[in-house]
Short mmCIF file of N, CA, C and O in Angstrom, two decimals:
data_model
loop_
_atom_site.label_atom_id
_atom_site.label_comp_id
_atom_site.label_asym_id
_atom_site.label_seq_id
_atom_site.Cartn_x
_atom_site.Cartn_y
_atom_site.Cartn_z
N MET A 1 0.84 -1.18 0.00
CA MET A 1 0.00 0.00 0.00
C MET A 1 0.90 1.25 0.00
O MET A 1 1.72 1.43 0.87
N ARG A 2 0.75 2.08 -0.99
CA ARG A 2 1.51 3.33 -1.08
C ARG A 2 0.66 4.46 -0.52
O ARG A 2 -0.53 4.54 -0.76
N VAL A 3 1.28 5.32 0.24
CA VAL A 3 0.58 6.47 0.81
C VAL A 3 1.29 7.75 0.39
O VAL A 3 2.48 7.74 0.10
N ASN A 4 0.52 8.83 0.37
CA ASN A 4 1.14 10.13 0.08
C ASN A 4 1.42 10.85 1.39
O ASN A 4 1.16 10.33 2.48
N VAL A 5 1.94 12.05 1.32
CA VAL A 5 2.37 12.79 2.50
C VAL A 5 1.19 13.09 3.43
O VAL A 5 1.30 12.93 4.65
N LYS A 6 0.06 13.50 2.87
CA LYS A 6 -1.10 13.82 3.69
C LYS A 6 -1.63 12.58 4.40
O LYS A 6 -2.00 12.63 5.58
N GLU A 7 -1.68 11.46 3.68
CA GLU A 7 -2.14 10.22 4.29
C GLU A 7 -1.18 9.77 5.40
O GLU A 7 -1.62 9.30 6.46
N LEU A 8 0.12 9.91 5.16
CA LEU A 8 1.11 9.55 6.17
C LEU A 8 0.94 10.42 7.41
O LEU A 8 0.99 9.92 8.54
N ASP A 9 0.71 11.70 7.22
CA ASP A 9 0.53 12.61 8.35
C ASP A 9 -0.70 12.21 9.16
O ASP A 9 -0.66 12.21 10.39
N LYS A 10 -1.78 11.83 8.50
CA LYS A 10 -2.99 11.39 9.20
C LYS A 10 -2.73 10.09 9.95
O LYS A 10 -3.15 9.94 11.11
N ILE A 11 -2.03 9.16 9.33
CA ILE A 11 -1.69 7.89 9.99
C ILE A 11 -0.86 8.17 11.24
O ILE A 11 -1.11 7.60 12.31
N LEU A 12 0.13 9.05 11.12
CA LEU A 12 0.99 9.36 12.26
C LEU A 12 0.22 10.08 13.36
O LEU A 12 0.46 9.85 14.55
N ARG A 13 -0.72 10.96 12.98
CA ARG A 13 -1.55 11.64 14.00
C ARG A 13 -2.39 10.62 14.76
O ARG A 13 -2.47 10.65 15.99
N ASP A 14 -3.03 9.68 14.02
CA ASP A 14 -3.84 8.66 14.67
C ASP A 14 -2.98 7.74 15.54
O ASP A 14 -3.38 7.37 16.65
N TRP A 15 -1.81 7.39 15.04
CA TRP A 15 -0.87 6.57 15.80
C TRP A 15 -0.45 7.27 17.09
O TRP A 15 -0.44 6.67 18.16
N GLY A 16 -0.15 8.56 16.98
CA GLY A 16 0.24 9.34 18.14
C GLY A 16 -0.89 9.45 19.15
O GLY A 16 -0.66 9.35 20.37
N LYS A 17 -2.12 9.63 18.67
CA LYS A 17 -3.27 9.71 19.57
C LYS A 17 -3.48 8.38 20.29
O LYS A 17 -3.83 8.35 21.49
N PHE A 18 -3.26 7.27 19.58
CA PHE A 18 -3.40 5.95 20.20
C PHE A 18 -2.43 5.82 21.37
O PHE A 18 -2.83 5.48 22.49
N TRP A 19 -1.14 6.11 21.13
CA TRP A 19 -0.14 5.94 22.19
C TRP A 19 -0.31 6.99 23.30
O TRP A 19 -0.10 6.70 24.47
N ALA A 20 -0.72 8.20 22.93
CA ALA A 20 -0.94 9.23 23.95
C ALA A 20 -2.10 8.82 24.87
O ALA A 20 -2.02 9.03 26.09
N SER A 21 -3.14 8.24 24.29
CA SER A 21 -4.27 7.82 25.11
C SER A 21 -3.87 6.68 26.04
O SER A 21 -4.33 6.59 27.17
N ARG A 22 -3.02 5.80 25.59
CA ARG A 22 -2.56 4.69 26.44
C ARG A 22 -1.71 5.21 27.59
O ARG A 22 -1.80 4.72 28.70
N GLU A 23 -0.91 6.23 27.32
CA GLU A 23 -0.07 6.80 28.38
C GLU A 23 -0.92 7.55 29.40
O GLU A 23 -0.70 7.44 30.59
N SER A 24 -1.88 8.32 28.92
CA SER A 24 -2.64 9.17 29.84
C SER A 24 -3.74 8.42 30.57
O SER A 24 -4.00 8.70 31.73
N LEU A 25 -4.39 7.46 29.94
CA LEU A 25 -5.50 6.76 30.58
C LEU A 25 -5.03 5.68 31.53
O LEU A 25 -5.55 5.53 32.62
N GLN A 26 -4.06 4.89 31.12
CA GLN A 26 -3.66 3.76 31.95
C GLN A 26 -2.45 4.06 32.81
O GLN A 26 -2.36 3.61 33.93
N GLY A 27 -1.53 4.81 32.28
CA GLY A 27 -0.30 5.05 33.01
C GLY A 27 0.49 3.77 33.16
O GLY A 27 0.08 2.71 32.72
N TYR A 28 1.61 3.85 33.77
CA TYR A 28 2.46 2.68 33.96
C TYR A 28 2.98 2.71 35.39
O TYR A 28 3.23 3.77 35.96
N ALA A 29 3.10 1.56 35.99
CA ALA A 29 3.55 1.46 37.37
C ALA A 29 5.00 1.91 37.50
O ALA A 29 5.83 1.60 36.65
N SER A 30 5.29 2.66 38.57
CA SER A 30 6.66 3.12 38.77
C SER A 30 7.53 2.02 39.37
O SER A 30 8.75 2.08 39.29
N THR A 31 6.91 1.01 39.97
CA THR A 31 7.63 -0.13 40.52
C THR A 31 7.31 -1.34 39.65
O THR A 31 6.14 -1.60 39.36
N SER A 32 8.32 -2.07 39.25
CA SER A 32 8.06 -3.24 38.41
C SER A 32 7.29 -4.29 39.20
O SER A 32 7.34 -4.34 40.43
N VAL A 33 6.58 -5.13 38.49
CA VAL A 33 5.80 -6.18 39.12
C VAL A 33 6.72 -7.12 39.89
O VAL A 33 6.40 -7.54 41.01
N THR A 34 7.86 -7.42 39.32
CA THR A 34 8.81 -8.32 39.99
C THR A 34 9.26 -7.72 41.32
O THR A 34 9.27 -8.40 42.35
N GLU A 35 9.62 -6.44 41.30
CA GLU A 35 10.05 -5.78 42.53
C GLU A 35 8.92 -5.75 43.56
O GLU A 35 9.12 -5.98 44.74
N ARG A 36 7.72 -5.47 43.10
CA ARG A 36 6.57 -5.41 44.01
C ARG A 36 6.30 -6.79 44.62
O ARG A 36 6.00 -6.90 45.80
N CYS A 37 6.40 -7.86 43.82
CA CYS A 37 6.22 -9.22 44.33
C CYS A 37 7.29 -9.54 45.38
O CYS A 37 6.99 -10.18 46.39
N CYS A 38 8.51 -9.12 45.13
CA CYS A 38 9.59 -9.33 46.11
C CYS A 38 9.28 -8.60 47.41
O CYS A 38 9.50 -9.14 48.50
N GLN A 39 8.73 -7.38 47.31
CA GLN A 39 8.37 -6.63 48.51
C GLN A 39 7.27 -7.35 49.28
O GLN A 39 7.29 -7.42 50.51
N VAL A 40 6.30 -7.89 48.56
CA VAL A 40 5.20 -8.62 49.20
C VAL A 40 5.75 -9.85 49.90
O VAL A 40 5.37 -10.15 51.04
N LEU A 41 6.66 -10.58 49.26
CA LEU A 41 7.25 -11.77 49.88
C LEU A 41 8.09 -11.41 51.10
O LEU A 41 8.08 -12.13 52.10
N ARG A 42 8.83 -10.30 51.03
CA ARG A 42 9.67 -9.88 52.15
C ARG A 42 8.83 -9.44 53.35
O ARG A 42 9.12 -9.76 54.49
N THR A 43 7.78 -8.67 53.06
CA THR A 43 7.01 -8.08 54.16
C THR A 43 5.78 -8.90 54.53
O THR A 43 5.29 -8.78 55.65
N GLY A 44 5.28 -9.69 53.62
CA GLY A 44 4.07 -10.45 53.88
C GLY A 44 2.81 -9.61 53.80
O GLY A 44 1.73 -10.05 54.15
N ILE A 45 2.96 -8.39 53.33
CA ILE A 45 1.81 -7.47 53.25
C ILE A 45 1.40 -7.31 51.79
O ILE A 45 2.21 -6.96 50.93
N TRP A 46 0.15 -7.58 51.51
CA TRP A 46 -0.39 -7.42 50.17
C TRP A 46 -1.46 -6.34 50.24
O TRP A 46 -2.53 -6.54 50.81
N ALA A 47 -1.19 -5.19 49.72
CA ALA A 47 -2.14 -4.08 49.75
C ALA A 47 -3.01 -4.13 48.50
O ALA A 47 -2.54 -4.47 47.42
N SER A 48 -4.26 -3.76 48.65
CA SER A 48 -5.17 -3.80 47.49
C SER A 48 -4.74 -2.81 46.41
O SER A 48 -5.03 -3.01 45.25
N SER A 49 -4.02 -1.77 46.81
CA SER A 49 -3.57 -0.78 45.82
C SER A 49 -2.47 -1.35 44.93
O SER A 49 -2.14 -0.78 43.90
N ASP A 50 -1.88 -2.48 45.32
CA ASP A 50 -0.82 -3.09 44.52
C ASP A 50 -1.36 -3.87 43.33
O ASP A 50 -0.64 -4.17 42.41
N LYS A 51 -2.63 -4.22 43.37
CA LYS A 51 -3.19 -5.06 42.31
C LYS A 51 -3.18 -4.37 40.96
O LYS A 51 -3.16 -5.03 39.94
N HIS A 52 -3.20 -3.04 40.95
CA HIS A 52 -3.19 -2.32 39.68
C HIS A 52 -1.90 -2.57 38.90
O HIS A 52 -1.86 -2.42 37.69
N LEU A 53 -0.84 -2.95 39.58
CA LEU A 53 0.43 -3.17 38.90
C LEU A 53 0.33 -4.27 37.86
O LEU A 53 1.02 -4.26 36.85
N PHE A 54 -0.55 -5.22 38.10
CA PHE A 54 -0.66 -6.36 37.18
C PHE A 54 -1.52 -6.04 35.97
O PHE A 54 -1.45 -6.73 34.97
N SER A 55 -2.34 -5.02 36.03
CA SER A 55 -3.18 -4.67 34.89
C SER A 55 -2.61 -3.51 34.07
O SER A 55 -3.18 -3.13 33.07
N HIS A 56 -1.50 -2.92 34.51
CA HIS A 56 -0.94 -1.77 33.81
C HIS A 56 0.43 -2.08 33.24
O HIS A 56 1.29 -1.23 33.17
N GLN A 57 0.62 -3.30 32.84
CA GLN A 57 1.87 -3.71 32.24
C GLN A 57 1.86 -3.32 30.76
O GLN A 57 0.84 -3.42 30.09
N ALA A 58 3.00 -2.90 30.26
CA ALA A 58 3.10 -2.52 28.85
C ALA A 58 2.80 -3.69 27.94
O ALA A 58 2.26 -3.52 26.85
N ASP A 59 3.13 -4.93 28.36
CA ASP A 59 2.90 -6.08 27.49
C ASP A 59 1.44 -6.52 27.50
O ASP A 59 1.06 -7.40 26.75
N GLN A 60 0.59 -5.92 28.33
CA GLN A 60 -0.82 -6.27 28.36
C GLN A 60 -1.68 -5.25 27.62
O GLN A 60 -2.89 -5.35 27.64
N VAL A 61 -1.07 -4.27 26.97
CA VAL A 61 -1.80 -3.28 26.20
C VAL A 61 -2.13 -3.87 24.84
O VAL A 61 -1.26 -4.40 24.16
N PHE A 62 -3.42 -3.84 24.46
CA PHE A 62 -3.81 -4.32 23.13
C PHE A 62 -3.35 -3.30 22.10
O PHE A 62 -3.68 -2.11 22.19
N VAL A 63 -2.60 -3.76 21.12
CA VAL A 63 -2.09 -2.89 20.06
C VAL A 63 -2.65 -3.39 18.72
O VAL A 63 -2.34 -4.52 18.31
N PRO A 64 -3.46 -2.58 18.03
CA PRO A 64 -4.00 -2.99 16.73
C PRO A 64 -2.89 -3.21 15.71
O PRO A 64 -1.78 -2.67 15.85
N ASP A 65 -3.19 -4.00 14.70
CA ASP A 65 -2.19 -4.34 13.69
C ASP A 65 -1.62 -3.11 12.98
O ASP A 65 -0.44 -3.03 12.71
N TRP A 66 -2.50 -2.13 12.67
CA TRP A 66 -2.00 -0.95 11.96
C TRP A 66 -1.02 -0.16 12.83
O TRP A 66 -0.07 0.42 12.32
N VAL A 67 -1.22 -0.14 14.15
CA VAL A 67 -0.31 0.54 15.06
C VAL A 67 1.02 -0.21 15.12
O VAL A 67 2.09 0.39 15.10
N LYS A 68 0.94 -1.55 15.16
CA LYS A 68 2.16 -2.36 15.14
C LYS A 68 2.96 -2.09 13.87
O LYS A 68 4.19 -2.00 13.92
N HIS A 69 2.26 -1.94 12.74
CA HIS A 69 2.95 -1.66 11.47
C HIS A 69 3.68 -0.32 11.52
O HIS A 69 4.83 -0.21 11.10
N VAL A 70 3.02 0.70 12.06
CA VAL A 70 3.67 2.01 12.18
C VAL A 70 4.85 1.92 13.14
O VAL A 70 5.93 2.45 12.86
N ASP A 71 4.68 1.20 14.25
CA ASP A 71 5.79 1.00 15.20
C ASP A 71 6.99 0.36 14.51
O ASP A 71 8.13 0.78 14.72
N GLU A 72 6.73 -0.66 13.71
CA GLU A 72 7.81 -1.36 12.99
C GLU A 72 8.52 -0.42 12.02
O GLU A 72 9.75 -0.41 11.93
N CYS A 73 7.74 0.37 11.30
CA CYS A 73 8.32 1.31 10.33
C CYS A 73 9.16 2.37 11.05
O CYS A 73 10.27 2.70 10.60
N VAL A 74 8.68 2.88 12.17
CA VAL A 74 9.42 3.89 12.92
C VAL A 74 10.72 3.29 13.46
O VAL A 74 11.76 3.93 13.47
N SER A 75 10.65 2.03 13.87
CA SER A 75 11.86 1.39 14.41
C SER A 75 12.90 1.12 13.32
O SER A 75 14.07 0.93 13.62
N LYS A 76 12.48 1.12 12.06
CA LYS A 76 13.40 0.88 10.94
C LYS A 76 14.08 2.15 10.42
O LYS A 76 14.88 2.08 9.48
N LEU A 77 13.79 3.29 11.02
CA LEU A 77 14.43 4.53 10.57
C LEU A 77 15.94 4.42 10.68
O LEU A 77 16.46 3.84 11.62
N GLU A 78 16.63 4.98 9.70
CA GLU A 78 18.09 4.91 9.66
C GLU A 78 18.68 6.31 9.77
O GLU A 78 18.02 7.30 9.48
N ASP A 79 19.96 6.36 10.15
CA ASP A 79 20.68 7.63 10.20
C ASP A 79 20.76 8.21 8.79
O ASP A 79 20.84 7.48 7.80
N VAL A 80 20.74 9.53 8.70
CA VAL A 80 20.83 10.23 7.42
C VAL A 80 21.97 11.24 7.50
O VAL A 80 22.07 12.00 8.47
N ASN A 81 22.83 11.26 6.49
CA ASN A 81 23.88 12.27 6.41
C ASN A 81 23.35 13.46 5.63
O ASN A 81 22.89 13.32 4.51
N LEU A 82 23.41 14.62 6.24
CA LEU A 82 22.89 15.83 5.63
C LEU A 82 23.98 16.87 5.61
O LEU A 82 24.25 17.51 6.63
N SER A 83 24.63 17.01 4.49
CA SER A 83 25.74 17.96 4.32
C SER A 83 26.66 17.99 5.54
O SER A 83 26.73 18.98 6.26
N ARG A 84 27.28 16.88 5.76
CA ARG A 84 28.25 16.66 6.83
C ARG A 84 27.66 16.72 8.24
O ARG A 84 28.37 16.84 9.22
N ARG A 85 26.36 16.66 8.32
CA ARG A 85 25.71 16.63 9.64
C ARG A 85 24.84 15.38 9.70
O ARG A 85 24.03 15.14 8.82
N LEU A 86 25.02 14.61 10.73
CA LEU A 86 24.30 13.35 10.88
C LEU A 86 22.95 13.60 11.53
O LEU A 86 22.87 14.25 12.59
N VAL A 87 21.90 13.10 10.89
CA VAL A 87 20.57 13.12 11.48
C VAL A 87 20.32 11.70 11.98
O VAL A 87 19.95 10.81 11.22
N ALA A 88 20.59 11.46 13.24
CA ALA A 88 20.50 10.12 13.82
C ALA A 88 19.05 9.65 13.85
O ALA A 88 18.11 10.43 14.01
N ALA A 89 18.90 8.34 13.70
CA ALA A 89 17.57 7.73 13.76
C ALA A 89 16.91 8.02 15.11
O ALA A 89 15.70 8.23 15.18
N GLN A 90 17.71 8.06 16.16
CA GLN A 90 17.18 8.34 17.50
C GLN A 90 16.57 9.74 17.56
O GLN A 90 15.53 9.94 18.16
N VAL A 91 17.21 10.70 16.92
CA VAL A 91 16.68 12.07 16.89
C VAL A 91 15.40 12.12 16.06
O VAL A 91 14.44 12.81 16.42
N GLN A 92 15.35 11.35 14.97
CA GLN A 92 14.15 11.29 14.15
C GLN A 92 12.98 10.70 14.93
O GLN A 92 11.87 11.23 14.89
N ARG A 93 13.24 9.62 15.66
CA ARG A 93 12.19 9.00 16.47
C ARG A 93 11.72 9.96 17.58
O ARG A 93 10.53 10.04 17.87
N ALA A 94 12.66 10.69 18.16
CA ALA A 94 12.29 11.67 19.20
C ALA A 94 11.41 12.77 18.62
O ALA A 94 10.46 13.23 19.27
N ALA A 95 11.72 13.20 17.41
CA ALA A 95 10.91 14.25 16.77
C ALA A 95 9.51 13.74 16.46
O ALA A 95 8.52 14.46 16.65
N ILE A 96 9.41 12.49 16.00
CA ILE A 96 8.09 11.89 15.75
C ILE A 96 7.31 11.80 17.05
O ILE A 96 6.13 12.14 17.11
N ASN A 97 7.96 11.35 18.10
CA ASN A 97 7.32 11.23 19.41
C ASN A 97 6.82 12.60 19.88
O ASN A 97 5.68 12.73 20.33
N ARG A 98 7.67 13.60 19.77
CA ARG A 98 7.30 14.93 20.25
C ARG A 98 6.14 15.51 19.43
O ARG A 98 5.20 16.09 20.00
N GLN A 99 6.18 15.35 18.12
CA GLN A 99 5.16 15.93 17.25
C GLN A 99 3.82 15.20 17.37
O GLN A 99 2.77 15.83 17.46
N TYR A 100 3.85 13.86 17.37
CA TYR A 100 2.60 13.11 17.24
C TYR A 100 2.07 12.51 18.54
O TYR A 100 0.87 12.41 18.72
N ILE A 101 2.93 12.10 19.46
CA ILE A 101 2.45 11.54 20.72
C ILE A 101 2.29 12.64 21.77
O ILE A 101 1.24 12.77 22.38
N LYS A 102 3.32 13.44 21.95
CA LYS A 102 3.26 14.52 22.93
C LYS A 102 2.49 15.72 22.41
O LYS A 102 2.13 16.61 23.17
N GLN A 103 2.27 15.78 21.10
CA GLN A 103 1.55 16.85 20.42
C GLN A 103 2.14 18.22 20.72
O GLN A 103 1.45 19.18 21.04
N GLU A 104 3.47 18.27 20.60
CA GLU A 104 4.20 19.53 20.76
C GLU A 104 4.77 19.93 19.41
O GLU A 104 5.00 19.10 18.55
N ARG A 105 5.01 21.19 19.24
CA ARG A 105 5.60 21.68 17.99
C ARG A 105 7.09 21.40 17.98
O ARG A 105 7.77 21.55 18.99
N VAL A 106 7.56 20.97 16.82
CA VAL A 106 9.00 20.79 16.67
C VAL A 106 9.54 21.96 15.87
O VAL A 106 8.84 22.52 15.02
N SER A 107 10.77 22.33 16.13
CA SER A 107 11.37 23.44 15.40
C SER A 107 12.85 23.19 15.25
O SER A 107 13.42 22.30 15.88
N GLY A 108 13.47 23.97 14.42
CA GLY A 108 14.91 23.87 14.22
C GLY A 108 15.34 22.52 13.68
O GLY A 108 14.74 21.98 12.74
N PHE A 109 16.36 21.96 14.30
CA PHE A 109 16.92 20.70 13.82
C PHE A 109 15.94 19.54 13.96
O PHE A 109 15.94 18.62 13.15
N GLN A 110 15.07 19.60 14.97
CA GLN A 110 14.08 18.53 15.12
C GLN A 110 13.10 18.53 13.96
O GLN A 110 12.63 17.48 13.55
N LYS A 111 12.80 19.70 13.43
CA LYS A 111 11.90 19.76 12.27
C LYS A 111 12.57 19.11 11.05
O LYS A 111 11.92 18.39 10.29
N VAL A 112 13.86 19.34 10.90
CA VAL A 112 14.62 18.71 9.81
C VAL A 112 14.61 17.19 10.00
O VAL A 112 14.39 16.43 9.06
N ALA A 113 14.83 16.76 11.24
CA ALA A 113 14.81 15.33 11.54
C ALA A 113 13.45 14.72 11.25
O ALA A 113 13.35 13.61 10.71
N LEU A 114 12.38 15.45 11.58
CA LEU A 114 11.02 14.97 11.32
C LEU A 114 10.77 14.83 9.82
O LEU A 114 10.19 13.83 9.38
N LEU A 115 11.22 15.79 9.04
CA LEU A 115 11.03 15.70 7.59
C LEU A 115 11.78 14.51 7.00
O LEU A 115 11.26 13.80 6.13
N HIS A 116 12.99 14.25 7.49
CA HIS A 116 13.74 13.09 7.00
C HIS A 116 13.08 11.78 7.44
O HIS A 116 13.05 10.81 6.69
N ALA A 117 12.54 11.78 8.64
CA ALA A 117 11.84 10.59 9.12
C ALA A 117 10.61 10.31 8.25
O ALA A 117 10.36 9.17 7.86
N LYS A 118 9.86 11.36 7.93
CA LYS A 118 8.68 11.18 7.10
C LYS A 118 9.05 10.67 5.71
O LYS A 118 8.36 9.81 5.15
N SER A 119 10.15 11.18 5.15
CA SER A 119 10.55 10.69 3.82
C SER A 119 10.93 9.22 3.86
O SER A 119 10.60 8.46 2.95
N GLN A 120 11.58 8.78 4.95
CA GLN A 120 11.90 7.37 5.08
C GLN A 120 10.63 6.53 5.29
O GLN A 120 10.50 5.44 4.75
N LEU A 121 9.70 7.05 6.09
CA LEU A 121 8.46 6.31 6.33
C LEU A 121 7.64 6.16 5.06
O LEU A 121 7.01 5.13 4.85
N LEU A 122 7.65 7.19 4.21
CA LEU A 122 6.95 7.08 2.93
C LEU A 122 7.46 5.91 2.11
O LEU A 122 6.70 5.20 1.46
N ALA A 123 8.77 5.71 2.16
CA ALA A 123 9.38 4.59 1.41
C ALA A 123 9.04 3.25 2.04
O ALA A 123 8.98 2.23 1.34
N LEU A 124 8.80 3.22 3.35
CA LEU A 124 8.53 1.96 4.05
C LEU A 124 7.07 1.53 3.98
O LEU A 124 6.77 0.36 4.12
N PHE A 125 6.15 2.48 3.79
CA PHE A 125 4.73 2.12 3.74
C PHE A 125 4.36 1.47 2.46
O PHE A 125 4.49 1.67 1.43
#
């Protein structure tokens, strides 16, 4: 399936809204389940407030296939050399995260990184 720039932007907006809603609605436990279980075994105290740790695991979040596809494409981003300046894949992913998940404006070098990321994503879709 080939997409154009406008379609890619809509896909990324929807993808960002999906992940933003998962972060804001469910949140993630600050203590890992393993650590919490160790604390329960050490102290013998099981608080009812601890039960949420088992339902807020990142691996228990349902992720639709189209979101998985976008995740895979974003993870495949490569470094780009731009007139002796490296646009690292990590910077491109950070720009995508900031623009579409955090819904913040990108500017300067991050905007350049975002444009390069989008051009690579167009080739991957």
